[in-house]
């Protein structure tokens, strides 16, 4: 193992109370701090020493001569600059700090749930204290008690903390002004980390089969060459034969009776039915000896299946839309898995399991300058680019707090293939309008996903037309769209892990966490798509939540602690990381130099104010003492908060723009909660009215989602959507068609005929749900807007209630009765996926397995284990927490069955304390 990783691991294992720090307080899911003891010593020194002389005057210092004459004035600045440059050498010499920085800053940049969660948690707690949410749950009471907060009363309730009585009336005041109470409360409810490990989040992860234990069998041997090869082999295996896109056309044929005679209707007309017109075009079986040759043949095959549909340009547009959609779908889930598998190495190392991870090899890739190629979104041409992963625009924004250049990120965006299509056929607004029917009638996509064992994405694309063009026309269309060949080759016919490196790999990494957290935000918290106006308004809550947890984190740390971006020196690490991998060092130095100047000025001003109050500017030792013993509530610019305020223009994200949604730097949707329903802004009368319309109480008094309600549609068509927004989703259309208005659950699309019927008979209502327009918080374009934002608030309320175990969602046996989870589990049961390998296939885009329901039940027990496991300090794994294969096999508990099913039989999953692991573990 690299000595840097060993050093990081040893530091982690020696931290006092490291495991008991709530990950939520910092935005990071780990708290490795090399300065805990230093901070404690400093606090003791502050209690025993006064920096005020008592006389009101400082002893008159001797006047220095020469160079030192102005030392009194320049001392603070000189010291800070010296410390900064000393830190630079430490940063360049160690990769151990970057991991915790990435955990914090990538989460802060892309997690859109925490802003509303923070505000709504306060509102719900206040209602609980007032006796409006049932009895105070024993679970939450016990967690508060561990943090020194006693609960008294029988409703209303009082929190007794440090001699103070905190009630519903003064709760917010104490939370705001008493940082120790705020910390205790935050730790008790687990803060941000609760949203990555509760049941809704786990179901979201399971649905896309994102493994959080891919490296279960990986062990470092000490042989760097061998360990690196093992790491690359494991990562590569995720993407082997990782994509498949099937396509067919449809034709009409006569319906005959058992004797082969045509059947006629009451008017004597022959009855016809739609049916596949030939063999599927399957990308996994496309011939060719190279990715580009396969891409060419694939494009030609699809072109040969498409009717003219209004002319050659419209036919080309149809083909381009079909292929672009397939590329977008595959890219979304490839990037999610690319990030997830990589970040697991960071998470495990930071939690003390460095021998079961390859963080050092990942960081070697991140910092190494590479010359590689990217695909220009407009021309489709491959171009060279030189740089390291850490130089990607996504990392610059997340780690260094810089504004991204969206002209660069559009080349890696979700809609990049659509941009290329438009460029290739000279698409204008007028042409697009003339071919308007193409997208509805032809570019229909049905999505099925298997994210393991060589089938990462399987997208089924269907052409709802009967005419097949001749070979000459197919060749013409193929030639027009040849600019798509490089992107088809890399997305459908290349192992993405082996193909990605340098700056494009960095963009893919950050794009992956962005897409993952947006999906979790929708599927587990019910967040909707935002317009630019709402996204901007909501970002204020995201920044406020980040600033709050940064302040809490700073309370526990020395200003010299490099592991956290919330301290003075720590705030420089992300920027230094970008510099460390920079191929343009002069430009980066200029950026970092500006940062240092700004930070130094801020710190110096703080020093001068502190020293003036204490009259103790007599020597540099005193200045350093002030520096060490002051929490320095300085603005460290909160790197990562820029991410959600960077919008791409409409030309970069035509699909999202077509439904009125804003898009981010990677042309992904922006998820948010409407400020009108956050915290105290919630109109309770309207909220209760909407909830009553969409839910009903079962025989036990718990709420359940009405099958035909707006909430049911929202959960299915918005929260659970897996296709790109703005693209017509055949599964949703099929739901409206096959159920004839009684849309309990939409079935798996397995018959092309159903897709065609759905397209041909679709109403405006169905089309707007199928494109996702009704999932956008747009007062002008969405008639359901007002009710939907209250339904989102209800979903979040249910989730927080489950996390705190409130009476409204917890039965007498302690079982969770969350109405949204129950609806999802029931849907899974009604739409089982027939598979012989339940441990492999955990997700299905248009239906789910019975195993998901079993998983939910197992997770309830597992979460109960986590809730009651709160050790005083982090320790390495010990035998009492190790689950052997034999013990699992003999056990009948649902938890053990879950671990057995989803682990390798030779190396079962070992979880000692998931509270200290991130969503990427």
PDB file of N, CA, C and O in Angstrom, residues 375-382 420 423 482-487:
ATOM      1  N   UNK A 375     -15.253  14.164 -28.099  1.00  0.00           N
ATOM      2  CA  UNK A 375     -16.079  14.328 -29.298  1.00  0.00           C
ATOM      3  C   UNK A 375     -16.739  15.690 -29.249  1.00  0.00           C
ATOM      4  O   UNK A 375     -17.467  15.999 -28.306  1.00  0.00           O
ATOM      5  N   UNK A 376     -16.465  16.501 -30.244  1.00  0.00           N
ATOM      6  CA  UNK A 376     -17.084  17.817 -30.333  1.00  0.00           C
ATOM      7  C   UNK A 376     -18.587  17.646 -30.541  1.00  0.00           C
ATOM      8  O   UNK A 376     -19.020  16.974 -31.475  1.00  0.00           O
ATOM      9  N   UNK A 377     -19.381  18.238 -29.665  1.00  0.00           N
ATOM     10  CA  UNK A 377     -20.828  18.031 -29.708  1.00  0.00           C
ATOM     11  C   UNK A 377     -21.444  18.546 -30.998  1.00  0.00           C
ATOM     12  O   UNK A 377     -22.417  17.964 -31.508  1.00  0.00           O
ATOM     13  N   UNK A 378     -20.924  19.617 -31.546  1.00  0.00           N
ATOM     14  CA  UNK A 378     -21.535  20.213 -32.732  1.00  0.00           C
ATOM     15  C   UNK A 378     -21.166  19.470 -34.012  1.00  0.00           C
ATOM     16  O   UNK A 378     -22.016  19.180 -34.844  1.00  0.00           O
ATOM     17  N   UNK A 379     -19.897  19.143 -34.168  1.00  0.00           N
ATOM     18  CA  UNK A 379     -19.457  18.549 -35.430  1.00  0.00           C
ATOM     19  C   UNK A 379     -19.380  17.034 -35.385  1.00  0.00           C
ATOM     20  O   UNK A 379     -19.352  16.384 -36.425  1.00  0.00           O
ATOM     21  N   UNK A 380     -19.308  16.464 -34.181  1.00  0.00           N
ATOM     22  CA  UNK A 380     -19.134  15.025 -34.066  1.00  0.00           C
ATOM     23  C   UNK A 380     -17.705  14.586 -34.279  1.00  0.00           C
ATOM     24  O   UNK A 380     -17.414  13.384 -34.245  1.00  0.00           O
ATOM     25  N   UNK A 381     -16.797  15.518 -34.479  1.00  0.00           N
ATOM     26  CA  UNK A 381     -15.406  15.182 -34.741  1.00  0.00           C
ATOM     27  C   UNK A 381     -14.674  14.874 -33.430  1.00  0.00           C
ATOM     28  O   UNK A 381     -14.953  15.463 -32.392  1.00  0.00           O
ATOM     29  N   UNK A 382     -13.742  13.958 -33.527  1.00  0.00           N
ATOM     30  CA  UNK A 382     -12.889  13.667 -32.387  1.00  0.00           C
ATOM     31  C   UNK A 382     -11.726  14.654 -32.365  1.00  0.00           C
ATOM     32  O   UNK A 382     -11.058  14.860 -33.382  1.00  0.00           O
ATOM     33  N   UNK A 420     -25.356  17.000 -31.995  1.00  0.00           N
ATOM     34  CA  UNK A 420     -24.660  16.522 -33.191  1.00  0.00           C
ATOM     35  C   UNK A 420     -25.642  16.226 -34.317  1.00  0.00           C
ATOM     36  O   UNK A 420     -25.393  16.554 -35.486  1.00  0.00           O
ATOM     37  N   UNK A 423     -26.809  19.421 -35.939  1.00  0.00           N
ATOM     38  CA  UNK A 423     -25.737  19.989 -36.754  1.00  0.00           C
ATOM     39  C   UNK A 423     -25.584  19.208 -38.062  1.00  0.00           C
ATOM     40  O   UNK A 423     -25.401  19.789 -39.134  1.00  0.00           O
ATOM     41  N   UNK A 482     -23.331  10.587 -40.331  1.00  0.00           N
ATOM     42  CA  UNK A 482     -22.057   9.948 -40.015  1.00  0.00           C
ATOM     43  C   UNK A 482     -21.326  10.643 -38.858  1.00  0.00           C
ATOM     44  O   UNK A 482     -20.453  10.053 -38.222  1.00  0.00           O
ATOM     45  N   UNK A 483     -21.685  11.880 -38.584  1.00  0.00           N
ATOM     46  CA  UNK A 483     -21.070  12.584 -37.451  1.00  0.00           C
ATOM     47  C   UNK A 483     -21.392  11.906 -36.123  1.00  0.00           C
ATOM     48  O   UNK A 483     -20.698  12.118 -35.124  1.00  0.00           O
ATOM     49  N   UNK A 484     -22.436  11.071 -36.111  1.00  0.00           N
ATOM     50  CA  UNK A 484     -22.799  10.370 -34.879  1.00  0.00           C
ATOM     51  C   UNK A 484     -21.933   9.140 -34.627  1.00  0.00           C
ATOM     52  O   UNK A 484     -21.957   8.577 -33.531  1.00  0.00           O
ATOM     53  N   UNK A 485     -21.187   8.708 -35.628  1.00  0.00           N
ATOM     54  CA  UNK A 485     -20.454   7.446 -35.513  1.00  0.00           C
ATOM     55  C   UNK A 485     -19.492   7.422 -34.316  1.00  0.00           C
ATOM     56  O   UNK A 485     -19.492   6.443 -33.551  1.00  0.00           O
ATOM     57  N   UNK A 486     -18.665   8.452 -34.099  1.00  0.00           N
ATOM     58  CA  UNK A 486     -17.760   8.396 -32.933  1.00  0.00           C
ATOM     59  C   UNK A 486     -18.501   8.242 -31.609  1.00  0.00           C
ATOM     60  O   UNK A 486     -18.062   7.496 -30.732  1.00  0.00           O
ATOM     61  N   UNK A 487     -19.652   8.926 -31.490  1.00  0.00           N
ATOM     62  CA  UNK A 487     -20.368   8.830 -30.223  1.00  0.00           C
ATOM     63  C   UNK A 487     -21.067   7.481 -30.083  1.00  0.00           C
ATOM     64  O   UNK A 487     -21.152   6.923 -28.988  1.00  0.00           O
TER      65      UNK A 487
END
